[in-house]
PDB file of C-alpha atoms in Angstrom:
ATOM      1  CA  MET A  97      31.622  91.435 104.072  1.00 31.00           C
ATOM      2  CA  THR A  98      28.935  87.980 103.977  1.00 35.00           C
ATOM      3  CA  ASP A  99      26.103  88.210 105.125  1.00 32.00           C
ATOM      4  CA  LYS A 100      25.300  84.615 106.957  1.00 36.00           C
ATOM      5  CA  ALA A 101      22.000  84.531 107.134  1.00 31.00           C
ATOM      6  CA  THR A 102      21.348  85.111 103.776  1.00 30.00           C
ATOM      7  CA  GLY A 103      24.589  83.477 101.609  1.00 36.00           C
ATOM      8  CA  GLY A 104      25.710  87.995 100.538  1.00 38.00           C
ATOM      9  CA  THR A 105      25.417  89.547  97.235  1.00 38.00           C
ATOM     10  CA  SER A 106      24.946  87.383  94.410  1.00 41.00           C
ATOM     11  CA  GLY A 107      27.629  86.824  92.427  1.00 48.00           C
ATOM     12  CA  CYS A 108      30.319  87.008  94.978  1.00 60.00           C
ATOM     13  CA  CYS A 109      30.962  83.821  94.328  1.00 79.00           C
ATOM     14  CA  VAL A 110      30.948  82.568  90.931  1.00 80.00           C
ATOM     15  CA  PRO A 111      29.580  85.332  88.905  1.00 84.00           C
ATOM     16  CA  ALA A 112      27.560  85.092  85.835  1.00 79.00           C
ATOM     17  CA  ARG A 113      26.922  85.660  82.163  1.00 81.00           C
ATOM     18  CA  ALA A 114      24.114  87.628  81.743  1.00 68.00           C
ATOM     19  CA  GLY A 115      21.238  85.419  80.058  1.00 53.00           C
ATOM     20  CA  ARG A 116      24.166  83.605  78.088  1.00 49.00           C
ATOM     21  CA  ILE A 117      23.630  80.250  77.017  1.00 47.00           C
ATOM     22  CA  MET A 118      26.233  79.093  74.756  1.00 49.00           C
ATOM     23  CA  THR A 119      26.167  75.494  73.882  1.00 49.00           C
ATOM     24  CA  GLN A 120      28.024  73.725  70.784  1.00 50.00           C
ATOM     25  CA  THR A 121      28.439  70.098  68.930  1.00 48.00           C
ATOM     26  CA  PRO A 122      31.029  68.291  71.473  1.00 47.00           C
ATOM     27  CA  PRO A 123      33.829  66.558  70.347  1.00 46.00           C
ATOM     28  CA  SER A 124      32.703  63.884  67.510  1.00 44.00           C
ATOM     29  CA  THR A 125      35.344  60.859  69.289  1.00 42.00           C
ATOM     30  CA  SER A 126      34.218  58.065  71.868  1.00 43.00           C
ATOM     31  CA  PRO A 127      35.396  57.466  75.407  1.00 42.00           C
ATOM     32  CA  VAL A 128      36.168  53.795  73.387  1.00 38.00           C
ATOM     33  CA  GLU A 129      38.899  55.102  71.321  1.00 41.00           C
ATOM     34  CA  THR A 130      40.015  58.194  73.093  1.00 49.00           C
ATOM     35  CA  GLY A 131      40.072  56.345  76.753  1.00 48.00           C
ATOM     36  CA  ALA A 132      44.145  55.053  76.142  1.00 42.00           C
ATOM     37  CA  LEU A 133      44.371  58.997  75.855  1.00 48.00           C
ATOM     38  CA  ASP A 134      43.049  60.014  79.252  1.00 67.00           C
ATOM     39  CA  VAL A 135      44.648  58.404  82.208  1.00 63.00           C
ATOM     40  CA  SER A 136      43.547  60.027  85.412  1.00 81.00           C
ATOM     41  CA  ALA A 137      43.429  57.975  89.198  1.00 95.00           C
ATOM     42  CA  ARG A 138      40.614  57.336  90.991  1.00 97.00           C
ATOM     43  CA  VAL A 139      39.120  56.077  93.831  1.00 98.00           C
ATOM     44  CA  ASP A 140      36.357  53.779  94.671  1.00 98.00           C
ATOM     45  CA  ILE A 141      33.656  54.954  96.833  1.00 98.00           C
ATOM     46  CA  PRO A 142      31.884  52.116  98.152  1.00 97.00           C
ATOM     47  CA  GLY A 143      27.583  52.606  98.244  1.00 96.00           C
ATOM     48  CA  GLY A 144      25.316  52.659 100.200  1.00 95.00           C
ATOM     49  CA  ARG A 145      23.546  55.969 102.595  1.00 94.00           C
ATOM     50  CA  ALA A 146      24.729  59.161 101.392  1.00 95.00           C
ATOM     51  CA  LEU A 147      24.064  61.567 103.327  1.00 97.00           C
ATOM     52  CA  ILE A 148      23.392  64.941 101.724  1.00 97.00           C
ATOM     53  CA  GLY A 149      23.314  68.690 103.559  1.00 97.00           C
ATOM     54  CA  THR A 150      24.134  68.859 107.067  1.00 98.00           C
ATOM     55  CA  GLY A 151      21.849  69.480 109.625  1.00 97.00           C
ATOM     56  CA  GLN A 152      22.895  72.528 111.489  1.00 96.00           C
ATOM     57  CA  PRO A 153      23.058  74.994 107.867  1.00 96.00           C
ATOM     58  CA  ILE A 154      25.280  77.910 107.613  1.00 96.00           C
ATOM     59  CA  ILE A 155      24.130  80.010 104.881  1.00 94.00           C
ATOM     60  CA  THR A 156      19.891  78.941 105.139  1.00 91.00           C
ATOM     61  CA  VAL A 157      18.573  80.529 101.959  1.00 88.00           C
ATOM     62  CA  ASP A 158      21.269  78.468  99.888  1.00 91.00           C
ATOM     63  CA  GLU A 159      19.394  75.267 100.872  1.00 93.00           C
ATOM     64  CA  GLU A 160      21.864  73.671 103.283  1.00 96.00           C
ATOM     65  CA  GLY A 161      19.403  71.815 105.404  1.00 95.00           C
ATOM     66  CA  PRO A 162      17.847  70.129 106.278  1.00 95.00           C
ATOM     67  CA  LEU A 163      20.481  67.037 106.784  1.00 97.00           C
ATOM     68  CA  LYS A 164      18.591  63.537 104.571  1.00 96.00           C
ATOM     69  CA  HIS A 165      19.437  59.923 104.122  1.00 96.00           C
ATOM     70  CA  GLN A 166      20.258  58.586  99.955  1.00 96.00           C
ATOM     71  CA  LYS A 167      20.695  55.811  98.804  1.00 97.00           C
ATOM     72  CA  ILE A 168      23.718  55.514  96.028  1.00 96.00           C
ATOM     73  CA  ALA A 169      25.416  52.976  94.391  1.00 97.00           C
ATOM     74  CA  PRO A 170      29.367  52.544  94.267  1.00 97.00           C
ATOM     75  CA  PHE A 171      31.485  54.730  91.982  1.00 98.00           C
ATOM     76  CA  ALA A 172      34.915  55.440  91.108  1.00 98.00           C
ATOM     77  CA  ILE A 173      35.650  59.036  91.548  1.00 98.00           C
ATOM     78  CA  ASP A 174      38.637  61.046  90.377  1.00 98.00           C
ATOM     79  CA  GLU A 175      40.741  62.195  93.077  1.00 98.00           C
ATOM     80  CA  ALA A 176      41.875  65.163  92.248  1.00 98.00           C
ATOM     81  CA  GLN A 177      40.190  67.901  89.699  1.00 98.00           C
ATOM     82  CA  VAL A 178      41.250  68.048  86.266  1.00 98.00           C
ATOM     83  CA  THR A 179      44.693  69.575  85.416  1.00 98.00           C
ATOM     84  CA  ASN A 180      45.228  71.869  82.647  1.00 98.00           C
ATOM     85  CA  ALA A 181      48.176  68.813  81.628  1.00 98.00           C
ATOM     86  CA  ARG A 182      44.826  66.729  81.709  1.00 98.00           C
ATOM     87  CA  PHE A 183      42.760  69.219  79.981  1.00 98.00           C
ATOM     88  CA  ARG A 184      45.320  70.321  77.346  1.00 98.00           C
ATOM     89  CA  ARG A 185      45.122  66.376  75.575  1.00 97.00           C
ATOM     90  CA  PHE A 186      41.941  66.138  75.147  1.00 98.00           C
ATOM     91  CA  VAL A 187      42.117  69.863  73.187  1.00 98.00           C
ATOM     92  CA  ASP A 188      45.396  68.276  71.489  1.00 98.00           C
ATOM     93  CA  ALA A 189      43.010  65.677  70.741  1.00 97.00           C
ATOM     94  CA  THR A 190      39.186  66.823  69.216  1.00 98.00           C
ATOM     95  CA  GLY A 191      40.619  70.370  68.630  1.00 98.00           C
ATOM     96  CA  TYR A 192      37.884  71.611  71.438  1.00 98.00           C
ATOM     97  CA  VAL A 193      37.301  74.791  71.418  1.00 98.00           C
ATOM     98  CA  THR A 194      36.472  76.150  75.252  1.00 98.00           C
ATOM     99  CA  ASP A 195      33.507  78.720  75.872  1.00 98.00           C
ATOM    100  CA  ALA A 196      35.610  81.346  77.227  1.00 98.00           C
ATOM    101  CA  GLU A 197      37.683  80.810  74.194  1.00 98.00           C
ATOM    102  CA  ARG A 198      35.271  81.715  71.153  1.00 97.00           C
ATOM    103  CA  LEU A 199      33.301  84.133  73.312  1.00 97.00           C
ATOM    104  CA  GLY A 200      36.187  86.318  74.079  1.00 97.00           C
ATOM    105  CA  ASN A 201      36.810  87.166  77.611  1.00 97.00           C
ATOM    106  CA  SER A 202      36.289  84.931  81.571  1.00 98.00           C
ATOM    107  CA  PHE A 203      35.957  86.515  84.885  1.00 97.00           C
ATOM    108  CA  VAL A 204      39.138  87.360  86.537  1.00 98.00           C
ATOM    109  CA  PHE A 205      40.245  87.920  89.861  1.00 97.00           C
ATOM    110  CA  ALA A 206      41.689  91.070  89.901  1.00 96.00           C
ATOM    111  CA  GLY A 207      44.463  90.396  92.369  1.00 96.00           C
ATOM    112  CA  LEU A 208      45.335  88.256  89.850  1.00 96.00           C
ATOM    113  CA  LEU A 209      46.373  91.131  86.860  1.00 95.00           C
ATOM    114  CA  PRO A 210      49.226  92.489  86.091  1.00 90.00           C
ATOM    115  CA  LYS A 211      49.612  96.509  87.774  1.00 86.00           C
ATOM    116  CA  ASN A 212      49.768  98.136  84.307  1.00 84.00           C
ATOM    117  CA  ALA A 213      47.098  95.923  83.077  1.00 86.00           C
ATOM    118  CA  ALA A 214      44.520  97.262  80.668  1.00 86.00           C
ATOM    119  CA  PRO A 215      41.322  98.365  82.074  1.00 89.00           C
ATOM    120  CA  THR A 216      38.592  96.267  82.487  1.00 93.00           C
ATOM    121  CA  ARG A 217      34.656  95.364  83.878  1.00 92.00           C
ATOM    122  CA  ALA A 218      33.753  95.172  87.360  1.00 93.00           C
ATOM    123  CA  VAL A 219      31.168  93.132  88.131  1.00 92.00           C
ATOM    124  CA  ALA A 220      28.784  94.934  90.093  1.00 87.00           C
ATOM    125  CA  HIS A 221      27.831  94.448  93.953  1.00 86.00           C
ATOM    126  CA  ALA A 222      31.271  92.377  93.043  1.00 92.00           C
ATOM    127  CA  PRO A 223      34.370  94.446  92.367  1.00 94.00           C
ATOM    128  CA  TRP A 224      37.410  92.156  92.360  1.00 95.00           C
ATOM    129  CA  TRP A 225      35.224  90.010  89.387  1.00 97.00           C
ATOM    130  CA  ARG A 226      36.245  91.353  86.295  1.00 96.00           C
ATOM    131  CA  MET A 227      36.060  90.568  82.569  1.00 97.00           C
ATOM    132  CA  VAL A 228      38.630  89.879  81.149  1.00 97.00           C
ATOM    133  CA  ASP A 229      39.176  89.403  77.188  1.00 96.00           C
ATOM    134  CA  SER A 230      41.458  87.298  76.125  1.00 96.00           C
ATOM    135  CA  ALA A 231      40.928  85.541  79.742  1.00 97.00           C
ATOM    136  CA  CYS A 232      40.507  81.213  78.705  1.00 98.00           C
ATOM    137  CA  TRP A 233      41.801  78.038  80.619  1.00 98.00           C
ATOM    138  CA  HIS A 234      45.546  78.797  78.793  1.00 98.00           C
ATOM    139  CA  ARG A 235      46.135  82.574  79.264  1.00 97.00           C
ATOM    140  CA  PRO A 236      44.497  82.448  82.613  1.00 97.00           C
ATOM    141  CA  CYS A 237      44.631  87.029  82.914  1.00 96.00           C
ATOM    142  CA  GLY A 238      44.600  87.457  78.924  1.00 95.00           C
ATOM    143  CA  LEU A 239      47.128  88.494  76.327  1.00 92.00           C
ATOM    144  CA  GLU A 240      48.023  91.117  78.311  1.00 86.00           C
ATOM    145  CA  SER A 241      50.234  88.908  80.849  1.00 91.00           C
ATOM    146  CA  ASP A 242      52.752  86.680  80.961  1.00 92.00           C
ATOM    147  CA  VAL A 243      50.488  84.179  82.775  1.00 93.00           C
ATOM    148  CA  VAL A 244      50.329  80.565  82.331  1.00 95.00           C
ATOM    149  CA  PRO A 245      48.823  77.503  83.310  1.00 96.00           C
ATOM    150  CA  LEU A 246      50.689  75.187  86.019  1.00 97.00           C
ATOM    151  CA  ASP A 247      50.308  71.863  84.827  1.00 98.00           C
ATOM    152  CA  ASP A 248      49.674  70.053  88.304  1.00 98.00           C
ATOM    153  CA  HIS A 249      47.617  72.709  88.485  1.00 98.00           C
ATOM    154  CA  PRO A 250      42.956  72.598  88.593  1.00 98.00           C
ATOM    155  CA  VAL A 251      42.310  74.519  84.944  1.00 98.00           C
ATOM    156  CA  VAL A 252      40.244  77.221  84.519  1.00 98.00           C
ATOM    157  CA  HIS A 253      38.154  79.451  82.964  1.00 98.00           C
ATOM    158  CA  VAL A 254      36.059  75.957  81.762  1.00 98.00           C
ATOM    159  CA  THR A 255      32.369  76.177  81.504  1.00 98.00           C
ATOM    160  CA  TRP A 256      29.659  74.200  82.101  1.00 98.00           C
ATOM    161  CA  ASN A 257      29.391  73.027  79.015  1.00 98.00           C
ATOM    162  CA  ASP A 258      33.232  72.731  78.860  1.00 98.00           C
ATOM    163  CA  ALA A 259      33.543  69.758  81.272  1.00 98.00           C
ATOM    164  CA  ARG A 260      30.443  67.764  80.663  1.00 98.00           C
ATOM    165  CA  ALA A 261      32.508  67.957  76.863  1.00 98.00           C
ATOM    166  CA  PHE A 262      35.333  66.790  78.819  1.00 98.00           C
ATOM    167  CA  ALA A 263      33.454  64.513  80.523  1.00 98.00           C
ATOM    168  CA  ARG A 264      32.353  62.393  76.904  1.00 97.00           C
ATOM    169  CA  TRP A 265      35.439  62.519  75.695  1.00 97.00           C
ATOM    170  CA  ALA A 266      37.001  60.864  79.460  1.00 97.00           C
ATOM    171  CA  GLY A 267      34.329  58.219  79.305  1.00 97.00           C
ATOM    172  CA  GLY A 268      33.027  59.082  82.547  1.00 98.00           C
ATOM    173  CA  ARG A 269      30.536  62.848  83.010  1.00 98.00           C
ATOM    174  CA  LEU A 270      30.129  65.479  85.412  1.00 98.00           C
ATOM    175  CA  PRO A 271      28.985  64.015  90.021  1.00 98.00           C
ATOM    176  CA  THR A 272      24.891  64.334  91.000  1.00 98.00           C
ATOM    177  CA  GLU A 273      24.522  66.633  94.587  1.00 98.00           C
ATOM    178  CA  ALA A 274      24.724  63.086  96.354  1.00 97.00           C
ATOM    179  CA  GLN A 275      28.303  61.130  95.175  1.00 98.00           C
ATOM    180  CA  TRP A 276      29.653  65.290  96.019  1.00 98.00           C
ATOM    181  CA  GLU A 277      29.054  65.353  99.546  1.00 98.00           C
ATOM    182  CA  HIS A 278      28.754  61.383 100.103  1.00 98.00           C
ATOM    183  CA  ALA A 279      32.302  61.543  98.112  1.00 98.00           C
ATOM    184  CA  ALA A 280      33.664  64.796 100.513  1.00 98.00           C
ATOM    185  CA  ARG A 281      33.071  63.546 103.281  1.00 98.00           C
ATOM    186  CA  GLY A 282      35.759  60.578 103.275  1.00 98.00           C
ATOM    187  CA  GLY A 283      33.307  58.524 105.388  1.00 97.00           C
ATOM    188  CA  LEU A 284      32.904  61.043 107.932  1.00 98.00           C
ATOM    189  CA  GLU A 285      28.978  61.816 109.253  1.00 96.00           C
ATOM    190  CA  ASP A 286      27.773  65.187 109.388  1.00 97.00           C
ATOM    191  CA  VAL A 287      30.583  67.111 109.746  1.00 98.00           C
ATOM    192  CA  ARG A 288      31.165  70.377 108.126  1.00 98.00           C
ATOM    193  CA  PHE A 289      34.503  70.252 106.603  1.00 98.00           C
ATOM    194  CA  PRO A 290      36.668  66.561 105.312  1.00 98.00           C
ATOM    195  CA  TRP A 291      38.714  66.132 107.936  1.00 98.00           C
ATOM    196  CA  GLY A 292      36.469  66.856 110.718  1.00 98.00           C
ATOM    197  CA  ASP A 293      34.648  70.089 112.534  1.00 98.00           C
ATOM    198  CA  GLN A 294      38.029  71.949 113.331  1.00 98.00           C
ATOM    199  CA  GLU A 295      37.699  75.423 110.989  1.00 97.00           C
ATOM    200  CA  PRO A 296      40.695  76.796 109.299  1.00 97.00           C
ATOM    201  CA  ASP A 297      42.052  80.077 110.354  1.00 94.00           C
ATOM    202  CA  ASP A 298      44.261  82.228 109.301  1.00 95.00           C
ATOM    203  CA  ASP A 299      46.611  81.461 112.209  1.00 93.00           C
ATOM    204  CA  SER A 300      47.602  77.804 112.446  1.00 94.00           C
ATOM    205  CA  PHE A 301      45.765  75.297 111.182  1.00 97.00           C
ATOM    206  CA  PHE A 302      45.435  75.564 107.430  1.00 97.00           C
ATOM    207  CA  PRO A 303      44.402  72.007 106.006  1.00 98.00           C
ATOM    208  CA  CYS A 304      42.923  73.704 102.105  1.00 98.00           C
ATOM    209  CA  ASN A 305      43.691  76.797  99.910  1.00 98.00           C
ATOM    210  CA  ILE A 306      40.792  78.949 101.243  1.00 98.00           C
ATOM    211  CA  TRP A 307      41.875  82.586 101.297  1.00 98.00           C
ATOM    212  CA  GLN A 308      43.829  84.491 105.451  1.00 97.00           C
ATOM    213  CA  GLY A 309      43.482  88.092 105.400  1.00 96.00           C
ATOM    214  CA  SER A 310      40.993  90.964 104.551  1.00 94.00           C
ATOM    215  CA  PHE A 311      39.018  89.423 102.144  1.00 95.00           C
ATOM    216  CA  PRO A 312      40.162  91.075  98.759  1.00 94.00           C
ATOM    217  CA  ASP A 313      43.106  93.456  99.377  1.00 92.00           C
ATOM    218  CA  GLN A 314      44.824  91.620 101.916  1.00 95.00           C
ATOM    219  CA  ASN A 315      45.905  87.530 101.247  1.00 96.00           C
ATOM    220  CA  LEU A 316      48.420  87.113 103.868  1.00 96.00           C
ATOM    221  CA  GLU A 317      49.484  83.620 101.947  1.00 97.00           C
ATOM    222  CA  VAL A 318      50.323  81.315 105.017  1.00 96.00           C
ATOM    223  CA  ASP A 319      48.728  78.347 103.762  1.00 97.00           C
ATOM    224  CA  GLY A 320      51.488  79.244 100.534  1.00 96.00           C
ATOM    225  CA  TYR A 321      49.124  79.873  97.936  1.00 98.00           C
ATOM    226  CA  PHE A 322      47.949  83.319  96.286  1.00 97.00           C
ATOM    227  CA  ALA A 323      45.641  81.685  93.497  1.00 97.00           C
ATOM    228  CA  THR A 324      45.202  77.710  92.521  1.00 98.00           C
ATOM    229  CA  ALA A 325      47.378  75.045  95.205  1.00 98.00           C
ATOM    230  CA  PRO A 326      48.260  72.357  92.946  1.00 98.00           C
ATOM    231  CA  ALA A 327      45.252  69.757  92.005  1.00 98.00           C
ATOM    232  CA  LYS A 328      47.399  66.856  94.928  1.00 98.00           C
ATOM    233  CA  SER A 329      47.910  69.096  97.586  1.00 98.00           C
ATOM    234  CA  PHE A 330      46.979  68.588 101.419  1.00 98.00           C
ATOM    235  CA  ALA A 331      45.359  66.606 103.506  1.00 98.00           C
ATOM    236  CA  PRO A 332      43.413  64.900 100.774  1.00 98.00           C
ATOM    237  CA  ASN A 333      40.544  63.371 102.671  1.00 98.00           C
ATOM    238  CA  GLY A 334      39.972  59.326 104.430  1.00 98.00           C
ATOM    239  CA  TYR A 335      38.961  58.071 100.956  1.00 98.00           C
ATOM    240  CA  GLY A 336      41.572  59.416  98.789  1.00 98.00           C
ATOM    241  CA  LEU A 337      40.630  62.503  97.744  1.00 98.00           C
ATOM    242  CA  TYR A 338      42.307  65.821  97.474  1.00 98.00           C
ATOM    243  CA  ASN A 339      41.472  69.757  96.970  1.00 98.00           C
ATOM    244  CA  MET A 340      37.066  68.570  98.556  1.00 98.00           C
ATOM    245  CA  VAL A 341      37.096  71.740  99.542  1.00 98.00           C
ATOM    246  CA  GLY A 342      38.744  75.251  99.041  1.00 98.00           C
ATOM    247  CA  ASN A 343      41.389  75.951  95.783  1.00 98.00           C
ATOM    248  CA  ALA A 344      38.020  75.647  93.265  1.00 98.00           C
ATOM    249  CA  TRP A 345      35.211  75.459  92.834  1.00 98.00           C
ATOM    250  CA  ASP A 346      33.488  71.616  91.114  1.00 98.00           C
ATOM    251  CA  TYR A 347      30.513  71.082  88.559  1.00 98.00           C
ATOM    252  CA  THR A 348      28.483  68.857  89.245  1.00 98.00           C
ATOM    253  CA  ALA A 349      25.850  67.322  86.918  1.00 98.00           C
ATOM    254  CA  GLU A 350      22.818  68.799  88.420  1.00 96.00           C
ATOM    255  CA  PRO A 351      20.801  72.249  88.234  1.00 95.00           C
ATOM    256  CA  PHE A 352      21.106  74.304  90.758  1.00 91.00           C
ATOM    257  CA  ARG A 353      17.493  74.162  92.752  1.00 86.00           C
ATOM    258  CA  LEU A 354      16.411  75.827  95.791  1.00 84.00           C
ATOM    259  CA  ARG A 355      12.586  74.558  97.232  1.00 73.00           C
ATOM    260  CA  SER A 356      11.062  76.824 100.401  1.00 64.00           C
ATOM    261  CA  LEU A 357       8.408  78.876  99.580  1.00 58.00           C
ATOM    262  CA  ARG A 358      10.343  81.707 101.784  1.00 70.00           C
ATOM    263  CA  LYS A 359      10.140  84.649  99.862  1.00 69.00           C
ATOM    264  CA  VAL A 360      13.767  85.226 100.691  1.00 67.00           C
ATOM    265  CA  THR A 361      14.269  81.364  98.603  1.00 59.00           C
ATOM    266  CA  ARG A 362      11.921  82.341  95.959  1.00 63.00           C
ATOM    267  CA  ARG A 363      13.990  86.246  95.463  1.00 70.00           C
ATOM    268  CA  ALA A 364      17.457  83.709  95.287  1.00 64.00           C
ATOM    269  CA  ALA A 365      15.861  81.028  93.405  1.00 60.00           C
ATOM    270  CA  LYS A 366      14.222  83.740  90.973  1.00 65.00           C
ATOM    271  CA  ASP A 367      17.794  85.409  90.312  1.00 66.00           C
ATOM    272  CA  ARG A 368      19.537  81.826  90.404  1.00 69.00           C
ATOM    273  CA  LYS A 369      16.692  80.336  86.965  1.00 77.00           C
ATOM    274  CA  GLY A 370      18.472  78.406  85.394  1.00 82.00           C
ATOM    275  CA  PHE A 371      22.501  77.940  86.746  1.00 92.00           C
ATOM    276  CA  LYS A 372      24.124  74.418  87.165  1.00 96.00           C
ATOM    277  CA  LEU A 373      25.198  74.155  90.537  1.00 96.00           C
ATOM    278  CA  SER A 374      28.051  73.331  92.393  1.00 98.00           C
ATOM    279  CA  LYS A 375      29.930  72.139  95.627  1.00 98.00           C
ATOM    280  CA  GLY A 376      33.413  73.147  96.965  1.00 98.00           C
ATOM    281  CA  GLY A 377      34.242  76.636  97.539  1.00 98.00           C
ATOM    282  CA  SER A 378      37.813  78.214  96.201  1.00 98.00           C
ATOM    283  CA  PHE A 379      40.737  79.892  97.372  1.00 98.00           C
ATOM    284  CA  LEU A 380      39.485  82.828  97.384  1.00 97.00           C
ATOM    285  CA  CYS A 381      36.715  81.614  99.936  1.00 97.00           C
ATOM    286  CA  HIS A 382      37.063  82.295 104.147  1.00 95.00           C
ATOM    287  CA  VAL A 383      34.651  82.855 106.785  1.00 94.00           C
ATOM    288  CA  SER A 384      34.350  86.794 106.465  1.00 90.00           C
ATOM    289  CA  TYR A 385      33.066  86.352 102.767  1.00 89.00           C
ATOM    290  CA  CYS A 386      32.383  83.219 101.668  1.00 93.00           C
ATOM    291  CA  TYR A 387      31.554  80.517 103.484  1.00 97.00           C
ATOM    292  CA  ARG A 388      31.246  78.254 101.472  1.00 97.00           C
ATOM    293  CA  TYR A 389      34.726  76.009 101.652  1.00 98.00           C
ATOM    294  CA  ARG A 390      31.538  73.232 103.882  1.00 98.00           C
ATOM    295  CA  ILE A 391      31.094  69.995 102.783  1.00 98.00           C
ATOM    296  CA  ALA A 392      26.623  70.987 102.307  1.00 98.00           C
ATOM    297  CA  ALA A 393      27.605  74.964 101.685  1.00 98.00           C
ATOM    298  CA  ARG A 394      26.050  74.960  97.396  1.00 96.00           C
ATOM    299  CA  THR A 395      26.673  77.752  94.428  1.00 95.00           C
ATOM    300  CA  GLY A 396      26.031  77.940  90.613  1.00 93.00           C
ATOM    301  CA  THR A 397      26.730  80.106  87.267  1.00 93.00           C
ATOM    302  CA  THR A 398      25.135  79.855  84.482  1.00 94.00           C
ATOM    303  CA  GLN A 399      26.170  77.146  82.078  1.00 95.00           C
ATOM    304  CA  ASP A 400      28.920  78.946  79.864  1.00 96.00           C
ATOM    305  CA  SER A 401      30.214  80.620  82.959  1.00 96.00           C
ATOM    306  CA  SER A 402      33.813  80.460  82.966  1.00 98.00           C
ATOM    307  CA  THR A 403      35.855  82.689  85.680  1.00 98.00           C
ATOM    308  CA  SER A 404      39.660  81.506  87.925  1.00 98.00           C
ATOM    309  CA  HIS A 405      38.664  79.407  90.463  1.00 98.00           C
ATOM    310  CA  GLN A 406      36.180  77.373  88.691  1.00 98.00           C
ATOM    311  CA  SER A 407      37.000  73.063  87.970  1.00 98.00           C
ATOM    312  CA  PHE A 408      35.680  69.620  87.924  1.00 98.00           C
ATOM    313  CA  ARG A 409      36.366  66.833  88.249  1.00 98.00           C
ATOM    314  CA  LEU A 410      34.965  63.009  86.939  1.00 98.00           C
ATOM    315  CA  VAL A 411      32.583  59.919  88.264  1.00 98.00           C
ATOM    316  CA  TYR A 412      32.322  56.495  86.321  1.00 98.00           C
ATOM    317  CA  LEU A 413      30.770  53.273  86.352  1.00 87.00           C
ATOM    318  CA  SER A 414      32.316  50.914  88.648  1.00 64.00           C
TER     319      SER A 414
END
């Protein structure tokens, strides 16, 4: 169980490769040339005073607080995360090879693997994460599994590098933390969730795709999903954006920064040096384990790490 005051064991939310920062030449096609291929529904977000963080932080070591204000310009954002179908168009147009494909493996949630799967390497302190050979965006559980990605679900097993390459092709970019939080609030103020402050539970209120039951052994699936849900599922927020929390983490453009001089924060910052910031939580989150399906919550991972629950959406100049 996660200690809400400290955020729990490093790597519990998003496992990371150990210092293997991979780079790759981006696709040569320009956004002008490929824009007609990348048709996506976008929502215009008004500029003005954006809120960042919260006045009531819960995982303090992640520096969810204090509540800050920042002036931002208007922008547009994808109404949903990039889907497998949309990512496939990018791959077909450019021949892009993801980091997981080049490295030959990716982190897979153990509960998704077939019962007869070959032995896999577990992540220390988080054995529900397994490094699976051949796992990638189009083979999400590796070659031994017959699981294939569903077109309308968010693409996963993509790295921060991969998301940036897609953004260059699509004519967008990853959001800043301020843009992401401003969009996630949907016009609300310092609330925990895109719909307000009402807590999801295991019994009757299921506004997003998170874990129900006892993690990691029993998922009651009362929200209808064991793993990812379609990118456009559950009720959108006040701006018309889907799955801003739960389902899959969103990469941002920023590094994962911790500025406090407190000893516990300095240690956490050292452990995550060079990490990139992600927001929103995933289908694996639960209040008893990883209470990061909140707007102010934060996590990070290396730019070449990929998992069963990391995705992204883009922002664009209005």
